[in-house]
Amino acid sequence: ILNVEQSPQSLHVQEGDSTNFTCSFPSSNFYALHWYRWETAKSPEALFVMTLNGDEKKKGRISATLNTKEGYSYLYIKGSQPEDSATYLCAPCETSGSRLTFGEGTQLTVNP
Amino acid sequence: DTGVSQDPRHKITKRGQNVTFRCDPISEHNRLYWYRQTLGQGPEFLTYFQNEAQLEKSRLLSDRFSAERPKGSFSTLEIQRTEQGDSAMYLCASSLARASGIYNEQFFGPGTRLTVL
């Protein structure tokens, strides 16, 4: 079972602030790393899937980087908006299509 | 809507009762996963199917839990003799297993929130 850690557990920022979260995971037997955004009463929404060391992905104001050698990924949100308020989950997996092992998530609240 | 759907969205039951949840995956997706999320934790893997075959079960899936995917389409998760510790959000996800080297992203449903009184 993978040990996945996310920090911080929760974060409160003001609208317009930029912020970032960390996900750390075992670097051995790594296949891919997922980031999901989960808003209350909705389905977890896939943000990124990254597989290669050094990968950087971007979607609007959100971007992510991956370091598979040291076992960490960063998620960045530029100019946070209230609609970014959600729990952000990371989940590595060891093979394609296998179980995802989620961290506890970072709960982001963006105050207007 | 062609996403993953789950039914019911909420279920309240008394301890000792049996409950069954249903998941309809995205059409054509051959893999289906069940996860459970308790307060303050990330989702935990329970089991997954490829078509109708159950390929992996977590040790979290006690004898009181059973999952089926009889025709390789929708799946059911049954919990017998529910306990208060079973209270959680039960999430279903689906993916399309393709040729090696093409990643199979998992798409999640909205979950079924179970409360055991």
mmCIF file of C-alpha atoms in Angstrom:
data_model
loop_
_atom_site.group_PDB
_atom_site.id
_atom_site.type_symbol
_atom_site.label_atom_id
_atom_site.label_comp_id
_atom_site.label_asym_id
_atom_site.label_seq_id
_atom_site.Cartn_x
_atom_site.Cartn_y
_atom_site.Cartn_z
ATOM 1 C CA ILE A 1 0.000 0.000 0.000
ATOM 2 C CA LEU A 2 1.431 3.359 -1.021
ATOM 3 C CA ASN A 3 1.940 6.046 1.597
ATOM 4 C CA VAL A 4 0.666 9.282 0.075
ATOM 5 C CA GLU A 5 0.916 12.532 1.973
ATOM 6 C CA GLN A 6 -0.571 15.876 1.090
ATOM 7 C CA SER A 7 0.115 19.224 2.664
ATOM 8 C CA PRO A 8 -1.286 21.425 3.915
ATOM 9 C CA GLN A 9 -4.474 19.690 5.119
ATOM 10 C CA SER A 10 -6.427 22.913 4.721
ATOM 11 C CA LEU A 11 -5.797 26.356 3.401
ATOM 12 C CA HIS A 12 -7.715 29.620 3.504
ATOM 13 C CA VAL A 13 -6.696 32.300 1.003
ATOM 14 C CA GLN A 14 -8.108 35.555 -0.260
ATOM 15 C CA GLU A 15 -9.438 35.957 -3.767
ATOM 16 C CA GLY A 16 -6.558 36.806 -6.066
ATOM 17 C CA ASP A 17 -3.900 35.038 -4.000
ATOM 18 C CA SER A 18 -1.765 32.381 -5.628
ATOM 19 C CA THR A 19 -1.262 29.145 -3.747
ATOM 20 C CA ASN A 20 0.317 25.730 -4.013
ATOM 21 C CA PHE A 21 -0.057 22.285 -2.475
ATOM 22 C CA THR A 22 2.292 19.354 -2.159
ATOM 23 C CA CYS A 23 1.792 15.647 -2.733
ATOM 24 C CA SER A 24 4.519 13.192 -1.762
ATOM 25 C CA PHE A 25 4.544 9.502 -2.625
ATOM 26 C CA PRO A 26 6.954 6.568 -2.818
ATOM 27 C CA SER A 27 9.147 6.922 -5.894
ATOM 28 C CA SER A 28 9.514 3.168 -6.401
ATOM 29 C CA ASN A 29 7.009 1.314 -8.637
ATOM 30 C CA PHE A 30 5.577 4.591 -9.890
ATOM 31 C CA TYR A 31 3.423 4.635 -13.011
ATOM 32 C CA ALA A 32 1.279 7.787 -12.923
ATOM 33 C CA LEU A 33 0.093 10.561 -10.646
ATOM 34 C CA HIS A 34 -3.424 11.983 -10.721
ATOM 35 C CA TRP A 35 -4.744 15.239 -9.367
ATOM 36 C CA TYR A 36 -8.477 15.538 -8.736
ATOM 37 C CA ARG A 37 -10.632 18.432 -7.591
ATOM 38 C CA TRP A 38 -13.637 17.488 -5.480
ATOM 39 C CA GLU A 39 -16.325 20.044 -4.797
ATOM 40 C CA THR A 40 -19.032 19.339 -2.256
ATOM 41 C CA ALA A 41 -21.976 17.379 -3.684
ATOM 42 C CA LYS A 42 -20.211 16.812 -6.998
ATOM 43 C CA SER A 43 -18.102 14.072 -8.570
ATOM 44 C CA PRO A 44 -14.333 14.242 -8.181
ATOM 45 C CA GLU A 45 -13.091 15.923 -11.333
ATOM 46 C CA ALA A 46 -9.837 14.873 -12.948
ATOM 47 C CA LEU A 47 -7.419 17.767 -13.344
ATOM 48 C CA PHE A 48 -4.196 16.135 -14.490
ATOM 49 C CA VAL A 49 -2.569 12.789 -15.103
ATOM 50 C CA MET A 50 1.206 12.865 -15.202
ATOM 51 C CA THR A 51 3.589 10.018 -15.894
ATOM 52 C CA LEU A 52 7.030 11.366 -16.758
ATOM 53 C CA ASN A 53 9.618 12.878 -14.455
ATOM 54 C CA GLY A 54 9.675 16.603 -15.062
ATOM 55 C CA ASP A 55 6.151 16.675 -16.495
ATOM 56 C CA GLU A 56 4.393 20.007 -16.243
ATOM 57 C CA LYS A 57 0.702 20.322 -17.041
ATOM 58 C CA LYS A 58 -1.479 23.414 -17.156
ATOM 59 C CA LYS A 59 -5.231 23.969 -17.269
ATOM 60 C CA GLY A 60 -6.238 27.610 -17.110
ATOM 61 C CA ARG A 61 -4.967 29.046 -13.845
ATOM 62 C CA ILE A 62 -4.021 25.649 -12.452
ATOM 63 C CA SER A 63 -0.750 23.894 -13.159
ATOM 64 C CA ALA A 64 1.134 20.904 -11.783
ATOM 65 C CA THR A 65 4.655 19.550 -11.805
ATOM 66 C CA LEU A 66 5.981 16.066 -11.180
ATOM 67 C CA ASN A 67 9.257 14.753 -9.778
ATOM 68 C CA THR A 68 9.208 10.966 -9.847
ATOM 69 C CA LYS A 69 12.805 10.554 -8.683
ATOM 70 C CA GLU A 70 12.169 12.222 -5.346
ATOM 71 C CA GLY A 71 8.478 11.357 -5.205
ATOM 72 C CA TYR A 72 6.586 14.625 -5.141
ATOM 73 C CA SER A 73 4.193 16.747 -7.151
ATOM 74 C CA TYR A 74 3.140 20.363 -6.739
ATOM 75 C CA LEU A 75 -0.210 21.844 -7.713
ATOM 76 C CA TYR A 76 -0.307 25.601 -8.263
ATOM 77 C CA ILE A 77 -3.318 27.875 -8.510
ATOM 78 C CA LYS A 78 -2.679 31.361 -9.796
ATOM 79 C CA GLY A 79 -5.059 34.164 -8.816
ATOM 80 C CA SER A 80 -7.427 32.001 -6.730
ATOM 81 C CA GLN A 81 -11.156 32.529 -7.208
ATOM 82 C CA PRO A 82 -14.012 31.521 -4.857
ATOM 83 C CA GLU A 83 -15.022 28.826 -7.351
ATOM 84 C CA ASP A 84 -11.634 27.174 -6.781
ATOM 85 C CA SER A 85 -12.808 26.257 -3.281
ATOM 86 C CA ALA A 86 -12.707 22.464 -3.137
ATOM 87 C CA THR A 87 -10.685 19.541 -1.852
ATOM 88 C CA TYR A 88 -7.701 18.751 -4.032
ATOM 89 C CA LEU A 89 -6.664 15.105 -4.041
ATOM 90 C CA CYS A 90 -3.580 13.457 -5.443
ATOM 91 C CA ALA A 91 -3.384 9.758 -6.220
ATOM 92 C CA PRO A 92 -0.437 7.806 -7.588
ATOM 93 C CA CYS A 93 -0.819 4.387 -9.131
ATOM 94 C CA GLU A 94 1.638 1.594 -9.790
ATOM 95 C CA THR A 95 0.347 0.275 -13.106
ATOM 96 C CA SER A 96 -1.956 1.521 -15.842
ATOM 97 C CA GLY A 97 -5.576 1.162 -14.799
ATOM 98 C CA SER A 98 -4.793 -0.122 -11.331
ATOM 99 C CA ARG A 99 -6.131 1.114 -8.029
ATOM 100 C CA LEU A 100 -5.566 4.733 -7.112
ATOM 101 C CA THR A 101 -4.151 5.431 -3.658
ATOM 102 C CA PHE A 102 -5.374 8.822 -2.540
ATOM 103 C CA GLY A 103 -3.857 11.240 -0.107
ATOM 104 C CA GLU A 104 -6.089 12.871 2.492
ATOM 105 C CA GLY A 105 -6.449 15.926 0.325
ATOM 106 C CA THR A 106 -5.942 19.654 0.745
ATOM 107 C CA GLN A 107 -9.138 21.558 1.473
ATOM 108 C CA LEU A 108 -8.925 24.984 -0.134
ATOM 109 C CA THR A 109 -11.239 27.841 0.782
ATOM 110 C CA VAL A 110 -11.007 31.036 -1.245
ATOM 111 C CA ASN A 111 -12.624 33.995 0.483
ATOM 112 C CA PRO A 112 -14.087 36.738 -1.724
ATOM 113 C CA ASP B 1 -25.439 13.028 -19.404
ATOM 114 C CA THR B 2 -22.846 10.400 -20.281
ATOM 115 C CA GLY B 3 -20.898 10.462 -17.030
ATOM 116 C CA VAL B 4 -20.758 7.867 -14.273
ATOM 117 C CA SER B 5 -24.031 7.719 -12.344
ATOM 118 C CA GLN B 6 -24.747 6.269 -8.918
ATOM 119 C CA ASP B 7 -27.991 5.450 -7.186
ATOM 120 C CA PRO B 8 -29.105 6.327 -4.610
ATOM 121 C CA ARG B 9 -27.241 9.519 -3.784
ATOM 122 C CA HIS B 10 -28.099 9.214 -0.116
ATOM 123 C CA LYS B 11 -29.077 6.249 2.020
ATOM 124 C CA ILE B 12 -29.965 6.204 5.705
ATOM 125 C CA THR B 13 -30.372 2.817 7.291
ATOM 126 C CA LYS B 14 -30.489 1.201 10.682
ATOM 127 C CA ARG B 15 -27.672 -0.926 11.968
ATOM 128 C CA GLY B 16 -28.101 -4.534 10.931
ATOM 129 C CA GLN B 17 -29.969 -3.805 7.710
ATOM 130 C CA ASN B 18 -28.691 -4.709 4.243
ATOM 131 C CA VAL B 19 -28.140 -2.014 1.624
ATOM 132 C CA THR B 20 -27.346 -2.129 -2.080
ATOM 133 C CA PHE B 21 -25.886 0.601 -4.236
ATOM 134 C CA ARG B 22 -25.780 0.770 -8.000
ATOM 135 C CA CYS B 23 -23.206 2.259 -10.349
ATOM 136 C CA ASP B 24 -23.646 2.842 -14.077
ATOM 137 C CA PRO B 25 -20.275 3.490 -15.711
ATOM 138 C CA ILE B 26 -19.556 5.514 -18.809
ATOM 139 C CA SER B 27 -20.740 3.548 -21.802
ATOM 140 C CA GLU B 28 -17.992 1.422 -23.363
ATOM 141 C CA HIS B 29 -15.801 1.625 -20.251
ATOM 142 C CA ASN B 30 -14.660 -1.875 -19.412
ATOM 143 C CA ARG B 31 -13.187 -1.195 -15.978
ATOM 144 C CA LEU B 32 -15.244 -0.272 -12.951
ATOM 145 C CA TYR B 33 -13.909 0.630 -9.499
ATOM 146 C CA TRP B 34 -15.411 1.075 -6.052
ATOM 147 C CA TYR B 35 -13.878 3.354 -3.428
ATOM 148 C CA ARG B 36 -14.984 4.425 0.038
ATOM 149 C CA GLN B 37 -14.319 7.795 1.618
ATOM 150 C CA THR B 38 -14.750 8.530 5.312
ATOM 151 C CA LEU B 39 -14.647 11.948 6.911
ATOM 152 C CA GLY B 40 -11.222 13.558 6.768
ATOM 153 C CA GLN B 41 -9.720 10.840 4.625
ATOM 154 C CA GLY B 42 -9.097 10.411 0.946
ATOM 155 C CA PRO B 43 -11.024 7.748 -0.971
ATOM 156 C CA GLU B 44 -9.844 4.181 -0.267
ATOM 157 C CA PHE B 45 -9.893 1.460 -2.881
ATOM 158 C CA LEU B 46 -12.351 -1.391 -2.347
ATOM 159 C CA THR B 47 -12.475 -3.450 -5.543
ATOM 160 C CA TYR B 48 -12.425 -3.304 -9.320
ATOM 161 C CA PHE B 49 -13.783 -5.194 -12.304
ATOM 162 C CA GLN B 50 -12.664 -5.631 -15.853
ATOM 163 C CA ASN B 51 -15.834 -6.445 -17.719
ATOM 164 C CA GLU B 52 -17.626 -8.919 -15.431
ATOM 165 C CA ALA B 53 -14.491 -10.274 -13.752
ATOM 166 C CA GLN B 54 -13.614 -8.982 -10.289
ATOM 167 C CA LEU B 55 -9.837 -8.607 -10.554
ATOM 168 C CA GLU B 56 -8.852 -7.171 -7.199
ATOM 169 C CA LYS B 57 -10.359 -6.804 -3.739
ATOM 170 C CA SER B 58 -8.972 -4.748 -0.901
ATOM 171 C CA ARG B 59 -8.701 -6.263 2.549
ATOM 172 C CA LEU B 60 -11.054 -3.419 3.545
ATOM 173 C CA LEU B 61 -13.777 -5.416 1.784
ATOM 174 C CA SER B 62 -14.956 -7.626 4.612
ATOM 175 C CA ASP B 63 -17.200 -10.671 4.189
ATOM 176 C CA ARG B 64 -20.218 -8.418 4.662
ATOM 177 C CA PHE B 65 -19.406 -6.592 1.429
ATOM 178 C CA SER B 66 -20.032 -8.047 -1.999
ATOM 179 C CA ALA B 67 -19.780 -6.457 -5.401
ATOM 180 C CA GLU B 68 -21.001 -7.742 -8.730
ATOM 181 C CA ARG B 69 -20.922 -6.688 -12.333
ATOM 182 C CA PRO B 70 -22.981 -9.455 -13.929
ATOM 183 C CA LYS B 71 -23.061 -8.317 -17.542
ATOM 184 C CA GLY B 72 -19.978 -6.169 -17.581
ATOM 185 C CA SER B 73 -22.021 -2.974 -17.554
ATOM 186 C CA PHE B 74 -23.531 -1.672 -14.297
ATOM 187 C CA SER B 75 -22.294 -2.833 -10.916
ATOM 188 C CA THR B 76 -23.862 -3.285 -7.499
ATOM 189 C CA LEU B 77 -22.229 -3.069 -4.097
ATOM 190 C CA GLU B 78 -24.101 -4.763 -1.269
ATOM 191 C CA ILE B 79 -23.373 -4.372 2.420
ATOM 192 C CA GLN B 80 -24.982 -6.931 4.689
ATOM 193 C CA ARG B 81 -25.676 -6.384 8.386
ATOM 194 C CA THR B 82 -24.556 -2.775 8.251
ATOM 195 C CA GLU B 83 -22.538 -1.331 11.112
ATOM 196 C CA GLN B 84 -22.099 2.287 12.130
ATOM 197 C CA GLY B 85 -18.513 2.102 10.889
ATOM 198 C CA ASP B 86 -19.833 1.540 7.377
ATOM 199 C CA SER B 87 -21.078 5.129 7.257
ATOM 200 C CA ALA B 88 -19.138 6.725 4.426
ATOM 201 C CA MET B 89 -19.304 8.040 0.873
ATOM 202 C CA TYR B 90 -19.136 5.160 -1.611
ATOM 203 C CA LEU B 91 -17.654 6.246 -4.923
ATOM 204 C CA CYS B 92 -17.696 4.458 -8.226
ATOM 205 C CA ALA B 93 -15.324 5.154 -11.113
ATOM 206 C CA SER B 94 -14.885 3.747 -14.589
ATOM 207 C CA SER B 95 -12.135 3.683 -17.174
ATOM 208 C CA LEU B 96 -11.374 2.270 -20.587
ATOM 209 C CA ALA B 97 -8.493 -0.194 -20.573
ATOM 210 C CA ARG B 98 -6.742 0.193 -23.907
ATOM 211 C CA ALA B 99 -3.508 -0.938 -25.479
ATOM 212 C CA SER B 100 -0.428 -0.817 -23.334
ATOM 213 C CA GLY B 101 1.157 2.606 -23.128
ATOM 214 C CA ILE B 102 -2.126 4.524 -23.266
ATOM 215 C CA TYR B 103 -3.146 5.632 -19.835
ATOM 216 C CA ASN B 104 -6.551 4.669 -18.416
ATOM 217 C CA GLU B 105 -7.952 7.690 -16.610
ATOM 218 C CA GLN B 106 -10.615 6.996 -14.001
ATOM 219 C CA PHE B 107 -13.834 9.026 -14.124
ATOM 220 C CA PHE B 108 -15.833 9.243 -10.922
ATOM 221 C CA GLY B 109 -19.521 9.336 -10.129
ATOM 222 C CA PRO B 110 -21.056 11.624 -7.485
ATOM 223 C CA GLY B 111 -21.079 8.917 -4.829
ATOM 224 C CA THR B 112 -23.655 7.395 -2.503
ATOM 225 C CA ARG B 113 -23.549 8.745 1.035
ATOM 226 C CA LEU B 114 -24.465 6.021 3.513
ATOM 227 C CA THR B 115 -25.467 6.817 7.073
ATOM 228 C CA VAL B 116 -25.945 3.904 9.446
ATOM 229 C CA LEU B 117 -27.899 4.803 12.580
#
